[in-house]
PDB file of C-alpha atoms in Angstrom:
ATOM      1  CA  GLY A   1       0.000   0.000   0.000  1.00  0.00           C
ATOM      2  CA  GLU A   2       0.894   3.639  -0.033  1.00  0.00           C
ATOM      3  CA  ASP A   3       3.584   4.761   2.370  1.00  0.00           C
ATOM      4  CA  VAL A   4       5.086   8.043   3.501  1.00  0.00           C
ATOM      5  CA  GLU A   5       8.482   8.213   5.199  1.00  0.00           C
ATOM      6  CA  GLN A   6      10.041  11.031   7.185  1.00  0.00           C
ATOM      7  CA  SER A   7      13.064  11.437   9.384  1.00  0.00           C
ATOM      8  CA  LEU A   8      11.964  11.598  13.012  1.00  0.00           C
ATOM      9  CA  PHE A   9      14.020  14.415  14.502  1.00  0.00           C
ATOM     10  CA  LEU A  10      15.670  17.647  13.468  1.00  0.00           C
ATOM     11  CA  SER A  11      17.442  20.062  15.723  1.00  0.00           C
ATOM     12  CA  VAL A  12      18.461  23.549  14.598  1.00  0.00           C
ATOM     13  CA  ARG A  13      19.510  26.860  16.096  1.00  0.00           C
ATOM     14  CA  GLU A  14      17.306  29.904  15.992  1.00  0.00           C
ATOM     15  CA  GLY A  15      17.902  31.869  12.803  1.00  0.00           C
ATOM     16  CA  ASP A  16      19.148  28.878  10.822  1.00  0.00           C
ATOM     17  CA  SER A  17      17.196  27.219   8.042  1.00  0.00           C
ATOM     18  CA  SER A  18      15.416  23.922   8.647  1.00  0.00           C
ATOM     19  CA  VAL A  19      14.843  21.337   5.956  1.00  0.00           C
ATOM     20  CA  ILE A  20      12.395  18.528   6.600  1.00  0.00           C
ATOM     21  CA  ASN A  21      12.356  15.704   4.089  1.00  0.00           C
ATOM     22  CA  CYS A  22       9.668  13.251   3.066  1.00  0.00           C
ATOM     23  CA  THR A  23       9.420  10.409   0.570  1.00  0.00           C
ATOM     24  CA  TYR A  24       6.196   8.886  -0.680  1.00  0.00           C
ATOM     25  CA  THR A  25       5.189   5.970  -2.831  1.00  0.00           C
ATOM     26  CA  ASP A  26       1.897   6.961  -4.472  1.00  0.00           C
ATOM     27  CA  SER A  27       2.873   8.673  -7.719  1.00  0.00           C
ATOM     28  CA  SER A  28      -0.713   9.499  -8.649  1.00  0.00           C
ATOM     29  CA  SER A  29      -1.095  12.180  -5.967  1.00  0.00           C
ATOM     30  CA  THR A  30      -2.392  15.458  -7.306  1.00  0.00           C
ATOM     31  CA  TYR A  31      -1.419  17.393  -4.205  1.00  0.00           C
ATOM     32  CA  LEU A  32       0.957  16.840  -1.313  1.00  0.00           C
ATOM     33  CA  TYR A  33       0.543  18.521   2.042  1.00  0.00           C
ATOM     34  CA  TRP A  34       2.548  19.708   5.007  1.00  0.00           C
ATOM     35  CA  TYR A  35       0.886  19.911   8.410  1.00  0.00           C
ATOM     36  CA  LYS A  36       2.229  21.302  11.678  1.00  0.00           C
ATOM     37  CA  GLN A  37       1.284  19.992  15.100  1.00  0.00           C
ATOM     38  CA  GLU A  38       2.188  21.958  18.197  1.00  0.00           C
ATOM     39  CA  PRO A  39       2.282  20.144  21.544  1.00  0.00           C
ATOM     40  CA  GLY A  40      -1.169  19.061  22.654  1.00  0.00           C
ATOM     41  CA  ALA A  41      -2.877  20.587  19.651  1.00  0.00           C
ATOM     42  CA  GLY A  42      -4.448  19.397  16.445  1.00  0.00           C
ATOM     43  CA  LEU A  43      -2.941  19.643  13.007  1.00  0.00           C
ATOM     44  CA  GLN A  44      -2.608  22.921  11.189  1.00  0.00           C
ATOM     45  CA  LEU A  45      -2.363  22.946   7.413  1.00  0.00           C
ATOM     46  CA  LEU A  46       0.872  24.746   6.567  1.00  0.00           C
ATOM     47  CA  THR A  47       0.947  24.494   2.834  1.00  0.00           C
ATOM     48  CA  TYR A  48       0.353  22.196  -0.089  1.00  0.00           C
ATOM     49  CA  ILE A  49       1.913  21.794  -3.493  1.00  0.00           C
ATOM     50  CA  PHE A  50       0.295  20.753  -6.732  1.00  0.00           C
ATOM     51  CA  SER A  51       2.041  17.796  -8.282  1.00  0.00           C
ATOM     52  CA  ASN A  52       2.903  19.608 -11.509  1.00  0.00           C
ATOM     53  CA  MET A  53       4.955  22.170  -9.570  1.00  0.00           C
ATOM     54  CA  ASP A  54       8.590  21.838  -8.575  1.00  0.00           C
ATOM     55  CA  MET A  55       8.575  24.551  -5.975  1.00  0.00           C
ATOM     56  CA  LYS A  56       6.199  26.661  -3.977  1.00  0.00           C
ATOM     57  CA  GLN A  57       7.209  29.547  -1.763  1.00  0.00           C
ATOM     58  CA  ASP A  58       5.060  31.058   0.949  1.00  0.00           C
ATOM     59  CA  GLN A  59       6.839  33.619   3.131  1.00  0.00           C
ATOM     60  CA  ARG A  60       9.406  31.664   5.170  1.00  0.00           C
ATOM     61  CA  LEU A  61       8.271  28.333   3.793  1.00  0.00           C
ATOM     62  CA  THR A  62       9.610  26.738   0.613  1.00  0.00           C
ATOM     63  CA  VAL A  63       8.291  23.407  -0.604  1.00  0.00           C
ATOM     64  CA  LEU A  64      10.333  21.451  -3.128  1.00  0.00           C
ATOM     65  CA  LEU A  65       8.905  18.504  -5.016  1.00  0.00           C
ATOM     66  CA  ASN A  66      10.964  15.995  -6.976  1.00  0.00           C
ATOM     67  CA  LYS A  67       8.316  13.864  -8.577  1.00  0.00           C
ATOM     68  CA  LYS A  68      10.806  11.554 -10.275  1.00  0.00           C
ATOM     69  CA  ASP A  69      12.337  10.593  -6.931  1.00  0.00           C
ATOM     70  CA  LYS A  70       9.006  10.968  -5.044  1.00  0.00           C
ATOM     71  CA  HIS A  71      10.716  13.316  -2.637  1.00  0.00           C
ATOM     72  CA  LEU A  72       9.142  16.280  -0.916  1.00  0.00           C
ATOM     73  CA  SER A  73      10.870  18.776   1.332  1.00  0.00           C
ATOM     74  CA  LEU A  74       9.849  21.696   3.496  1.00  0.00           C
ATOM     75  CA  ARG A  75      12.372  24.446   4.132  1.00  0.00           C
ATOM     76  CA  ILE A  76      11.767  26.943   6.900  1.00  0.00           C
ATOM     77  CA  ALA A  77      13.938  30.019   6.617  1.00  0.00           C
ATOM     78  CA  ASP A  78      15.056  31.949   9.704  1.00  0.00           C
ATOM     79  CA  THR A  79      13.703  29.285  12.014  1.00  0.00           C
ATOM     80  CA  GLN A  80      12.204  30.607  15.241  1.00  0.00           C
ATOM     81  CA  THR A  81      11.542  28.926  18.585  1.00  0.00           C
ATOM     82  CA  GLY A  82       7.840  29.117  17.750  1.00  0.00           C
ATOM     83  CA  ASP A  83       8.486  26.778  14.846  1.00  0.00           C
ATOM     84  CA  SER A  84       9.259  23.957  17.282  1.00  0.00           C
ATOM     85  CA  ALA A  85       6.600  21.350  16.533  1.00  0.00           C
ATOM     86  CA  ILE A  86       5.988  18.099  14.746  1.00  0.00           C
ATOM     87  CA  TYR A  87       5.716  18.389  10.983  1.00  0.00           C
ATOM     88  CA  PHE A  88       3.800  15.818   8.982  1.00  0.00           C
ATOM     89  CA  CYS A  89       3.837  15.374   5.265  1.00  0.00           C
ATOM     90  CA  ALA A  90       0.681  13.835   3.900  1.00  0.00           C
ATOM     91  CA  ASP A  91      -0.199  12.141   0.670  1.00  0.00           C
ATOM     92  CA  PRO A  92      -3.784  11.772  -0.482  1.00  0.00           C
ATOM     93  CA  PRO A  93      -4.498   8.371  -2.011  1.00  0.00           C
ATOM     94  CA  HIS A  94      -5.682   8.495  -5.580  1.00  0.00           C
ATOM     95  CA  GLN A  95      -9.150   7.333  -4.634  1.00  0.00           C
ATOM     96  CA  ALA A  96     -11.472  10.242  -3.996  1.00  0.00           C
ATOM     97  CA  GLY A  97     -13.031  10.479  -0.552  1.00  0.00           C
ATOM     98  CA  THR A  98     -10.240   8.610   1.185  1.00  0.00           C
ATOM     99  CA  ALA A  99      -8.126   9.897   4.009  1.00  0.00           C
ATOM    100  CA  LEU A 100      -4.636  11.310   3.919  1.00  0.00           C
ATOM    101  CA  ILE A 101      -1.700   9.026   4.521  1.00  0.00           C
ATOM    102  CA  PHE A 102       0.708  10.571   6.989  1.00  0.00           C
ATOM    103  CA  GLY A 103       4.367  10.147   7.638  1.00  0.00           C
ATOM    104  CA  LYS A 104       5.377   9.522  11.249  1.00  0.00           C
ATOM    105  CA  GLY A 105       6.187  13.179  11.659  1.00  0.00           C
ATOM    106  CA  THR A 106       9.446  15.063  12.113  1.00  0.00           C
ATOM    107  CA  THR A 107       9.974  16.678  15.481  1.00  0.00           C
ATOM    108  CA  LEU A 108      11.688  20.028  14.950  1.00  0.00           C
ATOM    109  CA  SER A 109      13.504  21.379  17.951  1.00  0.00           C
ATOM    110  CA  VAL A 110      14.726  24.967  17.784  1.00  0.00           C
ATOM    111  CA  SER A 111      17.235  26.170  20.333  1.00  0.00           C
ATOM    112  CA  SER A 112      18.012  29.801  21.052  1.00  0.00           C
TER     113      SER A 112
ATOM    114  CA  GLY B   1      -9.801  29.742   6.305  1.00  0.00           C
ATOM    115  CA  ALA B   2     -11.998  26.759   6.968  1.00  0.00           C
ATOM    116  CA  VAL B   3     -12.430  25.796  10.599  1.00  0.00           C
ATOM    117  CA  VAL B   4     -13.095  22.434  12.155  1.00  0.00           C
ATOM    118  CA  SER B   5     -14.101  22.455  15.784  1.00  0.00           C
ATOM    119  CA  GLN B   6     -13.910  19.561  18.211  1.00  0.00           C
ATOM    120  CA  HIS B   7     -15.601  19.303  21.564  1.00  0.00           C
ATOM    121  CA  PRO B   8     -14.671  18.601  24.244  1.00  0.00           C
ATOM    122  CA  SER B   9     -10.986  19.382  24.054  1.00  0.00           C
ATOM    123  CA  ARG B  10     -10.321  17.374  27.203  1.00  0.00           C
ATOM    124  CA  VAL B  11     -12.459  14.804  28.939  1.00  0.00           C
ATOM    125  CA  ILE B  12     -11.912  12.448  31.814  1.00  0.00           C
ATOM    126  CA  CYS B  13     -14.298   9.560  32.243  1.00  0.00           C
ATOM    127  CA  LYS B  14     -14.601   6.531  34.457  1.00  0.00           C
ATOM    128  CA  SER B  15     -13.826   3.099  33.160  1.00  0.00           C
ATOM    129  CA  GLY B  16     -16.945   1.456  31.770  1.00  0.00           C
ATOM    130  CA  THR B  17     -18.736   4.646  30.815  1.00  0.00           C
ATOM    131  CA  SER B  18     -19.241   6.120  27.351  1.00  0.00           C
ATOM    132  CA  VAL B  19     -18.023   9.443  26.073  1.00  0.00           C
ATOM    133  CA  LYS B  20     -19.003  11.386  22.968  1.00  0.00           C
ATOM    134  CA  ILE B  21     -16.708  13.641  20.958  1.00  0.00           C
ATOM    135  CA  GLU B  22     -18.153  16.072  18.429  1.00  0.00           C
ATOM    136  CA  CYS B  23     -16.540  17.298  15.236  1.00  0.00           C
ATOM    137  CA  ARG B  24     -18.068  20.262  13.440  1.00  0.00           C
ATOM    138  CA  SER B  25     -17.153  22.020  10.230  1.00  0.00           C
ATOM    139  CA  LEU B  26     -17.978  25.625  11.040  1.00  0.00           C
ATOM    140  CA  ASP B  27     -18.035  27.400   7.715  1.00  0.00           C
ATOM    141  CA  PHE B  28     -18.243  24.697   5.098  1.00  0.00           C
ATOM    142  CA  GLN B  29     -20.080  21.509   4.400  1.00  0.00           C
ATOM    143  CA  ALA B  30     -18.245  18.244   4.732  1.00  0.00           C
ATOM    144  CA  THR B  31     -19.685  15.126   3.189  1.00  0.00           C
ATOM    145  CA  THR B  32     -16.687  13.208   4.456  1.00  0.00           C
ATOM    146  CA  MET B  33     -15.033  13.426   7.851  1.00  0.00           C
ATOM    147  CA  PHE B  34     -12.218  11.325   9.193  1.00  0.00           C
ATOM    148  CA  TRP B  35     -11.421  10.207  12.717  1.00  0.00           C
ATOM    149  CA  TYR B  36      -7.838   9.633  13.805  1.00  0.00           C
ATOM    150  CA  ARG B  37      -6.228   8.462  16.978  1.00  0.00           C
ATOM    151  CA  GLN B  38      -2.780   9.502  18.060  1.00  0.00           C
ATOM    152  CA  PHE B  39      -0.683   7.849  20.730  1.00  0.00           C
ATOM    153  CA  PRO B  40       2.053   9.903  22.391  1.00  0.00           C
ATOM    154  CA  LYS B  41       4.921  10.719  20.055  1.00  0.00           C
ATOM    155  CA  GLN B  42       3.403   8.721  17.241  1.00  0.00           C
ATOM    156  CA  SER B  43       1.750   9.537  13.974  1.00  0.00           C
ATOM    157  CA  LEU B  44      -1.951   9.655  13.395  1.00  0.00           C
ATOM    158  CA  MET B  45      -3.766   6.398  12.925  1.00  0.00           C
ATOM    159  CA  LEU B  46      -6.883   6.535  10.812  1.00  0.00           C
ATOM    160  CA  MET B  47      -9.764   4.933  12.650  1.00  0.00           C
ATOM    161  CA  ALA B  48     -12.672   5.463  10.315  1.00  0.00           C
ATOM    162  CA  THR B  49     -14.119   7.463   7.474  1.00  0.00           C
ATOM    163  CA  SER B  50     -17.453   9.070   8.232  1.00  0.00           C
ATOM    164  CA  ASN B  51     -19.832   9.738   5.356  1.00  0.00           C
ATOM    165  CA  GLU B  52     -22.882  11.915   5.810  1.00  0.00           C
ATOM    166  CA  GLY B  53     -26.059   9.888   5.764  1.00  0.00           C
ATOM    167  CA  SER B  54     -24.404   6.492   5.582  1.00  0.00           C
ATOM    168  CA  LYS B  55     -22.464   4.079   7.741  1.00  0.00           C
ATOM    169  CA  ALA B  56     -18.879   4.819   8.589  1.00  0.00           C
ATOM    170  CA  THR B  57     -16.077   2.814   7.061  1.00  0.00           C
ATOM    171  CA  TYR B  58     -13.757   1.451   9.719  1.00  0.00           C
ATOM    172  CA  GLU B  59     -10.096   0.609   9.324  1.00  0.00           C
ATOM    173  CA  GLN B  60      -8.900  -2.872  10.009  1.00  0.00           C
ATOM    174  CA  GLY B  61      -8.533  -3.557  13.696  1.00  0.00           C
ATOM    175  CA  VAL B  62     -10.898  -0.798  14.832  1.00  0.00           C
ATOM    176  CA  GLU B  63     -13.926  -2.119  16.702  1.00  0.00           C
ATOM    177  CA  LYS B  64     -17.133  -0.746  15.229  1.00  0.00           C
ATOM    178  CA  ASP B  65     -19.175  -1.460  18.341  1.00  0.00           C
ATOM    179  CA  LYS B  66     -16.675   0.273  20.567  1.00  0.00           C
ATOM    180  CA  PHE B  67     -16.104   3.384  18.489  1.00  0.00           C
ATOM    181  CA  LEU B  68     -19.508   4.469  17.257  1.00  0.00           C
ATOM    182  CA  ILE B  69     -19.479   7.099  14.537  1.00  0.00           C
ATOM    183  CA  ASN B  70     -22.481   9.099  13.449  1.00  0.00           C
ATOM    184  CA  HIS B  71     -22.451  11.672  10.650  1.00  0.00           C
ATOM    185  CA  ALA B  72     -25.965  13.008  10.854  1.00  0.00           C
ATOM    186  CA  SER B  73     -25.483  16.269   8.993  1.00  0.00           C
ATOM    187  CA  LEU B  74     -23.072  17.920   6.575  1.00  0.00           C
ATOM    188  CA  THR B  75     -21.435  19.787   9.428  1.00  0.00           C
ATOM    189  CA  LEU B  76     -21.374  17.316  12.312  1.00  0.00           C
ATOM    190  CA  SER B  77     -19.817  13.947  12.982  1.00  0.00           C
ATOM    191  CA  THR B  78     -19.648  12.330  16.407  1.00  0.00           C
ATOM    192  CA  LEU B  79     -17.396   9.634  17.833  1.00  0.00           C
ATOM    193  CA  THR B  80     -18.683   7.767  20.855  1.00  0.00           C
ATOM    194  CA  VAL B  81     -16.252   5.624  22.785  1.00  0.00           C
ATOM    195  CA  THR B  82     -18.409   3.025  24.490  1.00  0.00           C
ATOM    196  CA  SER B  83     -17.503   1.141  27.640  1.00  0.00           C
ATOM    197  CA  ALA B  84     -14.256   3.034  27.822  1.00  0.00           C
ATOM    198  CA  HIS B  85     -11.143   1.437  29.276  1.00  0.00           C
ATOM    199  CA  PRO B  86      -7.842   3.004  30.296  1.00  0.00           C
ATOM    200  CA  GLU B  87      -6.219   1.753  27.089  1.00  0.00           C
ATOM    201  CA  ASP B  88      -8.657   3.943  25.149  1.00  0.00           C
ATOM    202  CA  SER B  89      -6.972   6.991  26.649  1.00  0.00           C
ATOM    203  CA  SER B  90      -5.547   8.843  23.693  1.00  0.00           C
ATOM    204  CA  PHE B  91      -5.689  11.966  21.570  1.00  0.00           C
ATOM    205  CA  TYR B  92      -8.533  11.803  19.063  1.00  0.00           C
ATOM    206  CA  ILE B  93      -8.521  14.123  16.058  1.00  0.00           C
ATOM    207  CA  CYS B  94     -11.128  14.606  13.386  1.00  0.00           C
ATOM    208  CA  SER B  95     -10.728  16.115   9.968  1.00  0.00           C
ATOM    209  CA  ALA B  96     -13.109  17.290   7.297  1.00  0.00           C
ATOM    210  CA  ARG B  97     -12.663  17.618   3.578  1.00  0.00           C
ATOM    211  CA  GLU B  98     -13.573  20.954   1.991  1.00  0.00           C
ATOM    212  CA  VAL B  99     -14.518  19.819  -1.451  1.00  0.00           C
ATOM    213  CA  LEU B 100     -14.665  23.197  -3.134  1.00  0.00           C
ATOM    214  CA  LYS B 101     -11.070  24.077  -2.326  1.00  0.00           C
ATOM    215  CA  PRO B 102      -8.084  23.236  -4.561  1.00  0.00           C
ATOM    216  CA  GLY B 103      -6.856  19.791  -3.741  1.00  0.00           C
ATOM    217  CA  ASN B 104      -9.964  19.014  -1.720  1.00  0.00           C
ATOM    218  CA  THR B 105      -8.100  20.399   1.234  1.00  0.00           C
ATOM    219  CA  ILE B 106      -8.504  18.585   4.511  1.00  0.00           C
ATOM    220  CA  TYR B 107      -8.694  20.562   7.738  1.00  0.00           C
ATOM    221  CA  PHE B 108      -8.242  19.194  11.218  1.00  0.00           C
ATOM    222  CA  GLY B 109      -9.918  19.845  14.496  1.00  0.00           C
ATOM    223  CA  GLU B 110      -7.865  20.762  17.526  1.00  0.00           C
ATOM    224  CA  GLY B 111      -8.181  17.295  18.948  1.00  0.00           C
ATOM    225  CA  SER B 112      -9.730  15.817  22.057  1.00  0.00           C
ATOM    226  CA  TRP B 113      -7.734  14.346  24.919  1.00  0.00           C
ATOM    227  CA  LEU B 114      -9.525  11.402  26.447  1.00  0.00           C
ATOM    228  CA  THR B 115      -8.373  10.060  29.788  1.00  0.00           C
ATOM    229  CA  VAL B 116     -10.109   6.992  31.146  1.00  0.00           C
ATOM    230  CA  VAL B 117      -9.574   6.410  34.839  1.00  0.00           C
TER     231      VAL B 117
END
C-alpha cells in the first residue's frame, strides 16, 4: 500500500534554516501537504503543493517537489523557537473520498 | 480559512462509561469526515471514514461497536467511545474535507484528549 516516510528528529539553532524531508510511494497524488502539530494541539495545514509544480514559496516556507524521486521537502527560513513542533507530510491516495496518509512526523527542535 | 471544531478538548471519564466527541465544520459543508487516533509521540492512525447519511467505514482492527461514529449532517460527525477502558486513553482528532477548495483540502480539528480512569 501507499507509504510516507520522514526522518523523526531535526534540531536547529534559531535563525538557521530547517529542511524537513519526506518520501512517498503513491505517484498518482495530485497534491501533497505539510501539516504542523504543536504540543497538545491538532494539526494545522501549513501548505500544499500541486504535483505539476517543482517549488512553492510562501513567506518563510519553501516546498520542493521531486516527482521523479518521489521526494518532498519543506524548508523553513530563519527558524524561530515558535516553529518547534511536529511536521507531517501527507499524501492523499488516488481514490477520492479517502483519508490522507501521513508520515510519522518530524519533530523540529529549535534552540536559542 | 476553513475551521473544524472539536468538543470537548479534554475529557476524563470513568472506566466502563461512554463518552461522545463532536466534530463540526464551522463554515463549510463536509460530506466526508475522518477520525484519527494519536498515541504519544506517534503519527496519526486513521480509525474510520465518516460519510454523511451512511455508515462509517472502519479501518482494520478498529472495533465498530466500541467506536460508534455518526455523521448526521453535513457539518457534524460524532465519535462515541463506548464502555471506555484506560487503554482507550488517547488523543482523538477529526478532519473534514472541503470539497470546493483546490486539492480538496482537509482541515483538522484541535483534537480531544480522552483520559479513562
